[in-house]
Coordinates of C-alpha atoms and ligand atoms in Angstrom, one line a residue:
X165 CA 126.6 167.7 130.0
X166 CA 126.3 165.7 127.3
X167 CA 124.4 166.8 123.9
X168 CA 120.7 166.0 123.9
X169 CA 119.1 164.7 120.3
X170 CA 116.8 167.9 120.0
X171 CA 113.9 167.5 117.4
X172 CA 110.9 170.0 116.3
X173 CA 107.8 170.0 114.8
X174 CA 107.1 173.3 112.9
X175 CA 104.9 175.7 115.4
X176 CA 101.1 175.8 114.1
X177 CA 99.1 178.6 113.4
X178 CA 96.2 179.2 116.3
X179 CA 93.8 180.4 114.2
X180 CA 91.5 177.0 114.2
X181 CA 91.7 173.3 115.2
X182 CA 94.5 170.7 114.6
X183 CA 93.6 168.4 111.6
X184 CA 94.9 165.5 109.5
X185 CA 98.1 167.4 108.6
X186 CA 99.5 168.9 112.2
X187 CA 98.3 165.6 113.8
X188 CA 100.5 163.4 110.7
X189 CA 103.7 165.9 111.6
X190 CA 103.4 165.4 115.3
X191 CA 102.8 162.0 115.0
X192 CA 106.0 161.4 112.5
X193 CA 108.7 163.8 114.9
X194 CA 106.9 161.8 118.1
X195 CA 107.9 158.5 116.6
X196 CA 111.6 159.7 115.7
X197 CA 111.8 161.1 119.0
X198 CA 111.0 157.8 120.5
X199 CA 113.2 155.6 118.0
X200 CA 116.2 158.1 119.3
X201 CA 115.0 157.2 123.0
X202 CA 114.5 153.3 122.8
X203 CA 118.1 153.8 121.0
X204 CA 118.9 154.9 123.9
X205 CA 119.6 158.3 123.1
X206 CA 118.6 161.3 125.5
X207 CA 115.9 163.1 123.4
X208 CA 114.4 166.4 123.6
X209 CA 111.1 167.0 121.4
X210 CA 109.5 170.2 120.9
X211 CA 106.2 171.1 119.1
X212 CA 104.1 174.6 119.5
X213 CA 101.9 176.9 118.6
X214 CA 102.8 179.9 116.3
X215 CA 100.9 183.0 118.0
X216 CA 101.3 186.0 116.0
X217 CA 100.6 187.9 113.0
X218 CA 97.6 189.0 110.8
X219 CA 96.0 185.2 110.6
X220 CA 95.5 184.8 114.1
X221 CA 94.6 188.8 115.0
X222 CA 91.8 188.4 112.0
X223 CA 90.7 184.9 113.4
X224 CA 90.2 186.4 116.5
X225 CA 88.6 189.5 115.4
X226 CA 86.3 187.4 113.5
X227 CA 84.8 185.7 116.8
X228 CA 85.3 189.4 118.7
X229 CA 87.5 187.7 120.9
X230 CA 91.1 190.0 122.7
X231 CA 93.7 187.9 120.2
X232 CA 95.8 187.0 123.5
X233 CA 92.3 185.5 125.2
X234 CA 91.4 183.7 121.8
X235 CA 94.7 182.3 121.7
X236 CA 94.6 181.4 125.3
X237 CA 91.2 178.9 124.7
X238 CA 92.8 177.8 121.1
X239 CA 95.8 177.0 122.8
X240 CA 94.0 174.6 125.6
X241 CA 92.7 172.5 122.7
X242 CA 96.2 172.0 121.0
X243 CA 97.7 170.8 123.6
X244 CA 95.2 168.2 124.8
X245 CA 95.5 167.6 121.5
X246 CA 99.2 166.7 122.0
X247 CA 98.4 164.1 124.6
X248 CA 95.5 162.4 122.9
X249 CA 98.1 161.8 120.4
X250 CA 100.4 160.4 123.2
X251 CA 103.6 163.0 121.7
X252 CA 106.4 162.8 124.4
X253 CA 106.9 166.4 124.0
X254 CA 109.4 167.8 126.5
X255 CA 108.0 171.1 125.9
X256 CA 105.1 172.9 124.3
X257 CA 105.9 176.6 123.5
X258 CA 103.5 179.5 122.5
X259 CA 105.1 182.5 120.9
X260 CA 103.4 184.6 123.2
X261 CA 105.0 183.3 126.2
X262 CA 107.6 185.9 127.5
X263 CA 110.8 183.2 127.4
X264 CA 109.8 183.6 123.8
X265 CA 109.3 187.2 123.3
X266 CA 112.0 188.6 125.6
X267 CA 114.7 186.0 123.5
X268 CA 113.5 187.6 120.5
X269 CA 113.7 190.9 121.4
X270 CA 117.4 190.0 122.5
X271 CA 118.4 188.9 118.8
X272 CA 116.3 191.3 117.2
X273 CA 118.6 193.9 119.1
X274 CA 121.9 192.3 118.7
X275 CA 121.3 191.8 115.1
X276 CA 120.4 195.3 114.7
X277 CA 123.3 196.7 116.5
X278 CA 125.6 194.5 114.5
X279 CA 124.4 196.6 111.4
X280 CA 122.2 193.4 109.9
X281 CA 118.5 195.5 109.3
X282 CA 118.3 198.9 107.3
X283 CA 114.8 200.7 106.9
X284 CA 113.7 200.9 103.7
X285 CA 110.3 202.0 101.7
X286 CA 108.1 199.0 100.1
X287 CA 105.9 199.4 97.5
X288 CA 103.7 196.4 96.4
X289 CA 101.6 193.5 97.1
X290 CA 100.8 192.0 100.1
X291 CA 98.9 188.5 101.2
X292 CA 97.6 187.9 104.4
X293 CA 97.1 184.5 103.8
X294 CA 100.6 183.8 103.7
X295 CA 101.9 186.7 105.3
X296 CA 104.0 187.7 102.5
X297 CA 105.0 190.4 99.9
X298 CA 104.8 189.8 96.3
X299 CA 106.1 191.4 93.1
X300 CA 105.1 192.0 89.9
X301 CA 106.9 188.4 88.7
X302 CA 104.3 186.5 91.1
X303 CA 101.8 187.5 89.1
X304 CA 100.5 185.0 86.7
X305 CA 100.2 185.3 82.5
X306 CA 96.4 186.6 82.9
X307 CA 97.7 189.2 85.6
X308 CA 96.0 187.4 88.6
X309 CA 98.0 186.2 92.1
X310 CA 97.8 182.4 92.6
X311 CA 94.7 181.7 94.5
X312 CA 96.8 180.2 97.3
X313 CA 97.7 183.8 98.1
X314 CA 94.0 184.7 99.0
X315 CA 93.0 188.5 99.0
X316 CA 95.9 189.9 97.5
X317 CA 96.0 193.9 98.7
X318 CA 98.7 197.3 97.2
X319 CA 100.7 198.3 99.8
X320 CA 103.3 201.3 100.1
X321 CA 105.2 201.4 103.7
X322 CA 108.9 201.8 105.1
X323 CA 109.5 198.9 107.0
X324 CA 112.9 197.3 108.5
X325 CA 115.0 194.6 106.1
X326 CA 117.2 191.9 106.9
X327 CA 120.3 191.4 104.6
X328 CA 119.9 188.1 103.6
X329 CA 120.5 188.6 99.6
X330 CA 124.4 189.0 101.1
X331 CA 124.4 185.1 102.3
X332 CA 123.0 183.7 98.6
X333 CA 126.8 182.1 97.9
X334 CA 127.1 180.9 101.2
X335 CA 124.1 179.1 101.3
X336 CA 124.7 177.8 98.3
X337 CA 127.9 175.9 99.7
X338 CA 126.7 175.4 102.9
X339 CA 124.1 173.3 101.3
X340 CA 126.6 171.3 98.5
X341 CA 128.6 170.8 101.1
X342 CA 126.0 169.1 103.4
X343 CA 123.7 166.8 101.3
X344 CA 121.8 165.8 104.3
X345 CA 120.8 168.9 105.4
X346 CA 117.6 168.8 103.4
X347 CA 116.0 165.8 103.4
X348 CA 114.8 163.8 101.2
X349 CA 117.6 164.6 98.3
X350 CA 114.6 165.8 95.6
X351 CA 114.1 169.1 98.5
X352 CA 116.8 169.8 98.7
X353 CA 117.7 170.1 95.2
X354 CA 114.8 172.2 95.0
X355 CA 115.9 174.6 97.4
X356 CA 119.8 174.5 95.1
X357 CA 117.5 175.5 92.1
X358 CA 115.7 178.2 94.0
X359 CA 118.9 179.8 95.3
X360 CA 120.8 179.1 91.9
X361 CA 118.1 180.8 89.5
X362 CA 117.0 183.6 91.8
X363 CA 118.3 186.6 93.3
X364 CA 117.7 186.3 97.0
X365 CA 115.8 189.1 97.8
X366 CA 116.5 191.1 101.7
X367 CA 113.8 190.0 103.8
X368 CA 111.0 192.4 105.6
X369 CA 111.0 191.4 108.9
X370 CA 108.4 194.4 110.8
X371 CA 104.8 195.0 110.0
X372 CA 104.0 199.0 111.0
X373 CA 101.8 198.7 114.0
X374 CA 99.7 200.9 112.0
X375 CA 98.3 197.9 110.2
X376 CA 99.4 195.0 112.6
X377 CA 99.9 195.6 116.1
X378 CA 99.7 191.0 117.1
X379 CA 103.4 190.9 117.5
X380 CA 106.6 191.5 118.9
X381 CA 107.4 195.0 119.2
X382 CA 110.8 196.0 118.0
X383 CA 113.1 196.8 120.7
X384 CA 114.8 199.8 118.6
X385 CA 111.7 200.8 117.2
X386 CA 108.3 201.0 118.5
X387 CA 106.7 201.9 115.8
X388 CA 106.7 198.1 114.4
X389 CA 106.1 194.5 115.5
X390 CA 108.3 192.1 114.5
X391 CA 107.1 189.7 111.0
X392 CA 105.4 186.7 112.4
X393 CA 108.4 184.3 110.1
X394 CA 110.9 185.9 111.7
X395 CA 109.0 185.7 115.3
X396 CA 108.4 181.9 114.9
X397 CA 111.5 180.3 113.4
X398 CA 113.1 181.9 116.2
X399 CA 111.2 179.3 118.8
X400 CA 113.2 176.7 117.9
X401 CA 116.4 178.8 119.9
X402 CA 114.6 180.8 122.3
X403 CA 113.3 177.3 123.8
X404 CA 116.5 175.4 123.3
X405 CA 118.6 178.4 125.4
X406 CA 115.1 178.2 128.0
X407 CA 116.3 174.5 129.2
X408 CA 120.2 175.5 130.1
X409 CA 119.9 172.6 132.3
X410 CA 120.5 170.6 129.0
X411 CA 122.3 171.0 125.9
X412 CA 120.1 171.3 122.9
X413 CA 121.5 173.8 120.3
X414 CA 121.8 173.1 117.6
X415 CA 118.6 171.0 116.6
X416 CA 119.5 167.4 115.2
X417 CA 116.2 167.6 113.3
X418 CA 113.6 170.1 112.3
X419 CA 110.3 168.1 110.9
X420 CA 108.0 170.3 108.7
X421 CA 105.8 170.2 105.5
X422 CA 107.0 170.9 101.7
X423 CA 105.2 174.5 101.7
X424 CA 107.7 175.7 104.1
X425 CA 110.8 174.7 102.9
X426 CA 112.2 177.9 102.2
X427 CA 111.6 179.1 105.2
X428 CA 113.3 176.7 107.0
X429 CA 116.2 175.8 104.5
X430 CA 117.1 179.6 103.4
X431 CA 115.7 182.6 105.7
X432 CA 116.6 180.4 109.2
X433 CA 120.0 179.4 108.0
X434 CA 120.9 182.8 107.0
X435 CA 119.1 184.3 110.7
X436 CA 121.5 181.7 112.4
X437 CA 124.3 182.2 110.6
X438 CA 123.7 186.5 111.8
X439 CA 123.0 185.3 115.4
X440 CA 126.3 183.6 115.4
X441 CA 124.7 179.9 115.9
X442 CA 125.3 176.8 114.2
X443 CA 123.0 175.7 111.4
X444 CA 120.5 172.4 112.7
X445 CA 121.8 169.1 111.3
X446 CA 118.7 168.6 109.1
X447 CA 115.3 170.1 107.8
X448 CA 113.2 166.9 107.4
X449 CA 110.4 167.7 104.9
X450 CA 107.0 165.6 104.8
X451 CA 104.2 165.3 102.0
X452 CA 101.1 166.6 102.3
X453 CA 97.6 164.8 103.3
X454 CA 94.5 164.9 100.8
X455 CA 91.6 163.1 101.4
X456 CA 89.8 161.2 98.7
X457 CA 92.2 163.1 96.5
X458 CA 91.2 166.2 96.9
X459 CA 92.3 169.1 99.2
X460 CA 91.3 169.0 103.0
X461 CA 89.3 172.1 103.5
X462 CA 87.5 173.4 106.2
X463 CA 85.0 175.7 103.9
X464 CA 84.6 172.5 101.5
X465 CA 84.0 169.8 104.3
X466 CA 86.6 167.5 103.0
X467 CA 88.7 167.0 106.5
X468 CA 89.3 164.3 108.7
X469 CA 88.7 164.4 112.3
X470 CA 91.7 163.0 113.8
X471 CA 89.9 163.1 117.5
X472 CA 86.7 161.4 115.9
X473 CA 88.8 158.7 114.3
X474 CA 90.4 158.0 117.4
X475 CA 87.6 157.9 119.4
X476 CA 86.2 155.3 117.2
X477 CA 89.2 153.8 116.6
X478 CA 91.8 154.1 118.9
X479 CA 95.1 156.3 119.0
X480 CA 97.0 153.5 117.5
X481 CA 95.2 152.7 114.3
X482 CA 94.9 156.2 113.4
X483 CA 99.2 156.5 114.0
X484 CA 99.3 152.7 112.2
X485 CA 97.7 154.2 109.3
X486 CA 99.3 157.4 108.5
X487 CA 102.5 155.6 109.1
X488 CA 101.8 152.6 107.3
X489 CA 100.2 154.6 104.3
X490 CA 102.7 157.5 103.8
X491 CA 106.6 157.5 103.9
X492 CA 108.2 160.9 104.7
X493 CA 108.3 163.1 101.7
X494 CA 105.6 162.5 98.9
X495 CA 102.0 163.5 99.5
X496 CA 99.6 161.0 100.9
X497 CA 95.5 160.5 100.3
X498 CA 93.6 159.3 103.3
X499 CA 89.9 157.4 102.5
X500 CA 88.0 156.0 104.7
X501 CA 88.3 152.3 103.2
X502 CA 91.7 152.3 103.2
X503 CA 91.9 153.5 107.1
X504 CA 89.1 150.0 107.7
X505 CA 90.9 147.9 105.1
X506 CA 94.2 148.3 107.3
X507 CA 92.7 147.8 110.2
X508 CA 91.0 144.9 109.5
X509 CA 93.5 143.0 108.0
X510 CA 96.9 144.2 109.6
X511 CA 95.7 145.2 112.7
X512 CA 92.9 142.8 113.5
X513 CA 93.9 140.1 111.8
X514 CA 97.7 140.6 111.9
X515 CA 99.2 141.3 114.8
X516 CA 95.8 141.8 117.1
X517 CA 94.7 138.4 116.1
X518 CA 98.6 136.9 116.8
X519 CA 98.9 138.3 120.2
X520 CA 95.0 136.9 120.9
X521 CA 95.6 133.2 119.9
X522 CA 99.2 132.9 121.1
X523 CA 98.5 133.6 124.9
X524 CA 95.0 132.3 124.8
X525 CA 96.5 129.1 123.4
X526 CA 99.2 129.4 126.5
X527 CA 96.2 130.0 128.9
X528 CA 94.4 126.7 127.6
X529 CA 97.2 124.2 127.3
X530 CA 100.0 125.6 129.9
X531 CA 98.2 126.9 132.5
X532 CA 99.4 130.5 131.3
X533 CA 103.1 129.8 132.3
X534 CA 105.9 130.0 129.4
X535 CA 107.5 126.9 128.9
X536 CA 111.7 126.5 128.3
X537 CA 112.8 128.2 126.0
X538 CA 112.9 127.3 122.6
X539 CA 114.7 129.6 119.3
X540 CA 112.7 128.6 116.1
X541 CA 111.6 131.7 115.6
X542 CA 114.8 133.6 117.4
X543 CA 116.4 134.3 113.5
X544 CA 113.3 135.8 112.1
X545 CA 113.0 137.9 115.1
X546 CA 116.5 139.4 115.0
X547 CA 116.4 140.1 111.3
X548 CA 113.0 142.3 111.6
X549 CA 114.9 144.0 114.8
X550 CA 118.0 144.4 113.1
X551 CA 116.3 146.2 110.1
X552 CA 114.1 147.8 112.2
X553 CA 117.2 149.7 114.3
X554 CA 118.7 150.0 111.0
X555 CA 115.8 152.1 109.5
X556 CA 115.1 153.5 112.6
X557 CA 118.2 155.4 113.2
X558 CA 117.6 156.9 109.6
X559 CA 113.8 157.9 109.6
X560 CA 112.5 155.1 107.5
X561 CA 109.8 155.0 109.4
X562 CA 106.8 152.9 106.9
X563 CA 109.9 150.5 105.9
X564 CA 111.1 150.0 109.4
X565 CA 107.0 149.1 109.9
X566 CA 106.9 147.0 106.8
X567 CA 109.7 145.3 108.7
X568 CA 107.7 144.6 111.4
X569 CA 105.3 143.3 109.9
X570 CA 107.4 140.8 108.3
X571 CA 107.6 139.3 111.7
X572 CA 104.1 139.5 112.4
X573 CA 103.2 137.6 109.5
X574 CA 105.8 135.1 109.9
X575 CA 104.3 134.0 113.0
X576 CA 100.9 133.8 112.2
X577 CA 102.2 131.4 109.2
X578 CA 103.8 129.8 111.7
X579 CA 100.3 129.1 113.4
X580 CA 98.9 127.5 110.6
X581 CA 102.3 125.1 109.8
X582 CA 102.9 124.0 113.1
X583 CA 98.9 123.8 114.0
X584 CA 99.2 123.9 118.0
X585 CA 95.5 123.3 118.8
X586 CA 96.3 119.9 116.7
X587 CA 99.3 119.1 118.8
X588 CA 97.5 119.7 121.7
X589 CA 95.2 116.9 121.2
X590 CA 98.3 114.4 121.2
X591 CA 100.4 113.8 125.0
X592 CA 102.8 112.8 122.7
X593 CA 103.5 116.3 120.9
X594 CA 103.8 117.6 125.0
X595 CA 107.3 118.9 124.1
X596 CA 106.8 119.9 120.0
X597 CA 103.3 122.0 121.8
X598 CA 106.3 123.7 124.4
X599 CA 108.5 124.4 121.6
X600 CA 105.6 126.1 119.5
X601 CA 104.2 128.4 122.1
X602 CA 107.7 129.6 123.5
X603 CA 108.2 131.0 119.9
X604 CA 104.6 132.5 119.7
X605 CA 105.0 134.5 122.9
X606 CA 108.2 135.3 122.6
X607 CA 107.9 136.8 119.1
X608 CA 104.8 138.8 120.6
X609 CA 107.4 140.2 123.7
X610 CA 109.8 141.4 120.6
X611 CA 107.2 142.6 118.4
X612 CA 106.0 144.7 121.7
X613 CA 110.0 146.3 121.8
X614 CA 109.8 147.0 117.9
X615 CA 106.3 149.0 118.4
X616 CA 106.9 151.0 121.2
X617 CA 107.6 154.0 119.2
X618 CA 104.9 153.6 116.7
X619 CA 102.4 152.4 118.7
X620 CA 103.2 152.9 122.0
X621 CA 100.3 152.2 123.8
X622 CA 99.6 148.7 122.0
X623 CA 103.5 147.7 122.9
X624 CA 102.5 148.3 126.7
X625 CA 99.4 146.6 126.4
X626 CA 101.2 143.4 125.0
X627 CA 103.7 143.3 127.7
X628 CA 101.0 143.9 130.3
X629 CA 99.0 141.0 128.9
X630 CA 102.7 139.1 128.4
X631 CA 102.6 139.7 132.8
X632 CA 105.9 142.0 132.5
X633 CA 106.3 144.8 134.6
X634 CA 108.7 147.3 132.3
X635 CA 108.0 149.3 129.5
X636 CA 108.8 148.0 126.3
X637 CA 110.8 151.6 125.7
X638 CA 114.4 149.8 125.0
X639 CA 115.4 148.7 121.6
X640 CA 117.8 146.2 123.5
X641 CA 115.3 144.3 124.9
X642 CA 114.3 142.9 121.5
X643 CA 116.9 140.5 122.2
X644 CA 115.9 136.6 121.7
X645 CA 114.9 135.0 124.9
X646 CA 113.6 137.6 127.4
X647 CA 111.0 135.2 128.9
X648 CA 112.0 132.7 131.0
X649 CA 110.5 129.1 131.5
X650 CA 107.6 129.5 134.5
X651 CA 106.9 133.3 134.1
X652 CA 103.4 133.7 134.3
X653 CA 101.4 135.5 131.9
X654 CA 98.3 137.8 132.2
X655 CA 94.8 138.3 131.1
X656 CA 94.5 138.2 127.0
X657 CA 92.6 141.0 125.5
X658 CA 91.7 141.8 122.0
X659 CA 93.9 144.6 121.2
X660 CA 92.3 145.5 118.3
X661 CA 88.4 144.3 118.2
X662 CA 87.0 143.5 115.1
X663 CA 84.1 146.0 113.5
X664 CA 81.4 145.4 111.2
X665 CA 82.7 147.6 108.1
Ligands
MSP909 N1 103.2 178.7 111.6 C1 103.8 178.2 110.4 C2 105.0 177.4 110.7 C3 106.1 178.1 111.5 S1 107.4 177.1 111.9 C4 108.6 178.1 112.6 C5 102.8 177.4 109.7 N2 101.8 176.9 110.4 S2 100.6 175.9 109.8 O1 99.8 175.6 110.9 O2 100.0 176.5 108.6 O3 101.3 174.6 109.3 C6 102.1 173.8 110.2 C7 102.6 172.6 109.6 O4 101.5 171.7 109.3 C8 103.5 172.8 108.4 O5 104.7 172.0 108.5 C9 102.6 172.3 107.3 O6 103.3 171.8 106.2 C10 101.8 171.2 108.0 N3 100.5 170.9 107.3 C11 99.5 171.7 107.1 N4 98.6 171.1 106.3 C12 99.0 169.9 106.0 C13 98.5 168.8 105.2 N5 97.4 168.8 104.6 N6 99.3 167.6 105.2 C14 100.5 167.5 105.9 N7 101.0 168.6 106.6 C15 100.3 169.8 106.5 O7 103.0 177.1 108.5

């Protein structure tokens, strides 16, 4: 059995619909996924929800709803929220499904008969928000918690801690040693200055049921569930070691945002490192989405609904323009006339428009079969595919698009200089008129092989219109010359219709 490329999306919190934000992270993991497949690697691609803890019992308790029941409905919309994104997900897990919580419960007693927890008494603070104790030190100059805490509450309970303070060292190491392990490089050298300037504190991992019973129970104690972090990060195992019909562990890549960095890059590391388990490759962290520079916020209104954008628009502009507009790692600002500007001049015009005049033009003056083939275009084509693969294999995802589009634009230029529509009009530019169009459709076949992961649906929809019968789902075939002389093309369609804006 050979090693499968195993990638995740952080698990989301049920406690209200997907927006800009998830949809962005699925969409970026979904495109790596599929880069590692038309590589030809054998993927596996795991996204989720995140089920537990105080959010989601006082989300449902806010609509009266059983938290299991409310989770059940929230749950239904997430995932057919995963396939109107298109995500080739091999799996979707839900902290509460047994293979989850029965795993858990596993570690959680392993780790505590191998002498890893101690119960200790906790006085403090405590925010729901982010399900987290603070200190004294959190507190700012004017004595007030960050607003990004929420309700901040005092809290005095014996709970169970993990001995992570023990692993600072290590980490540190671990982490020197391995400088791609958080990506991009400015992460992780936040995450060296954390762990160099701070004392690693144990971490709490049980709520008393007392004041949270939404979790797992500890096996050795009853009295507590387990702390929702500790519950979740866990998913990326307990799912891994679900599928032993494949070998997944350890993850090649984690995808998540910059606000839960230290979750991922310190407390999991130190968890694996107890449960005996190799450390994931990488922790690949992504920007976050404002619109019109401000926040997204549910209570202010300022959101953006990725299923109305795609119903108006279409899957693939919305995945064109959060690819296009926002590289993996700084922060990103959506508007609205940035979204019509791209889609009006790189999709419309740029490819859309390519695609529409090249086989309408083959239609017209050839009868809509491909003439011999011809290779002006065949080095511009393999320079875009070779930087494409290139970036590709290292999650440069808007450059390997700007790539793409290097090609895209090249043949449209290569519309206006070689003017086919003029050529046609002379018998005695019959052959220079073969020549032209051979390189038109041909760069529209490649350009198909280069989208697929991007925009998958567009890359089939030029190969159906191209009359081929595959999928465009192998980086290989972007090879010069895959259509041969008499193949018959099909119907042209506007991929990407033009809108009054
Ligand atoms: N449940 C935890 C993660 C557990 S992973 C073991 C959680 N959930 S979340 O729903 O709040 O966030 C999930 C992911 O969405 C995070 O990676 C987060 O960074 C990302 N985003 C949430 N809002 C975002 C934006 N506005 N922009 C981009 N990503 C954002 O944290």
């Amino acid at each position: 059995m050979s090693k499968r490329f195993y990638i995740t999306t952080a698990i989301y919190y049920v406690n209200g619909q997907p927006h800009l934000g998830h949809a962005y992270e699925m969409i970026i993991t979904d495109v790596i996924a599929r880069s590692r497949r038309t590589l030809g690697q054998e993927v596996f691609f795991l996204t989720g929800l995140d089920e537990h803890g105080q959010k989601v019992q006082q989300a449902a308790q806010a609509e009266k709803k059983d938290p299991q029941a409310y989770c059940d409905e929230l749950a239904a919309d997430w995932q057919a929220f995963a396939k109107k994104l298109e995500l080739t997900n091999n799996d979707f897990v839900r902290t509460t499904q047994a293979r989850h919580k029965e795993y858990v419960q596993a570690q959680l007693a392993k780790l505590h008969a191998g002498g890893q927890f101690y119960k200790s008494s906790y006085v403090g603070f405590y925010s729901t928000k982010e399900e987290t104790f603070l200190t004294e030190k959190d507190r700012r100059p004017d004595g007030t918690f960050d607003p990004s805490y929420g309700n901040v509450t005092e809290l005095k309970e014996e709970n169970y801690f993990f001995k992570l303070g023990a692993h600072q060292q290590w980490l540190i190491d671990y982490i020197e040693a391995n400088p791609t392990f958080v990506q991009p490089d400015y992460r992780r050298n936040e995450v060296l200055g954390f762990l160099k300037n701070n004392k690693l504190e144990d971490l709490c991992i049980s709520r008393p049921v007392s004041r949270l019973n939404w979790g797992i129970p500890l096996p050795f104690d009853q009295d507590y569930v387990t702390f929702v972090w500790f519950d979740a990060l866990v998913n990326y195992t307990s799912i891994a070691f679900a599928h032993p019909e494949f070998e997944l562990w350890p993850a090649d890549i984690h995808v998540i945002g910059k606000d839960i960095v230290k979750f991922h890059a310190v407390y999991w590391p130190i968890m694996l490192k107890a449960m005996g388990l190799p450390l994931p490759k990488q922790v690949l962290v992504h920007g976050w989405w404002q619109k019109d520079g401000a926040k997204i916020s549910k209570s202010t209104g300022n959101i953006v609904d990725p299923i109305a954008v795609i119903n108006e628009w279409g899957l693939d502009a919305f995945r064109f323009y959060v690819l296009r507009e926002l590289d993996i790692g700084p922060d990103g600002n959506w508007t609205d006339a940035g979204f019509k500007s791209r889609y009006q001049s790189e999709l419309a015009n740029g490819l859309g428009n390519l695609l529409n005049r090249s086989l309408s033009m083959l239609k017209k003056y050839r009868g809509g079969i491909v003439p011999a083939k011809s290779d002006e275009l065949a080095a511009d084509a393999a320079r875009a595919a070779d930087e494409a693969r290139a970036l590709l294999k290292q999650n440069q995802l808007q450059a390997a698009l700007h790539s793409i589009w290097g090609l895209v634009t090249r043949a449209n230029q290569y519309v206006d200089q070689t003017r086919p529509f003029s050529l046609a009009k002379n018998p005695a530019q019959a052959q220079r008129l073969d020549e032209v169009l051979y390189n038109l459709v041909e760069t529209c076949r490649v350009l198909a092989v280069l989208l697929w992961p991007f925009l998958p649906g567009t890359a089939v929809k030029i190969y159906a219109q191209l009359g081929l019968s595959d999928e465009p789902n192998a980086l290989n075939a972007a090879t010069w010359g895959g259509l041969s002389a008499g193949h018959a093309i099909g119907e042209p369609t506007p991929l990407f219709p033009r809108k009054e804006v």
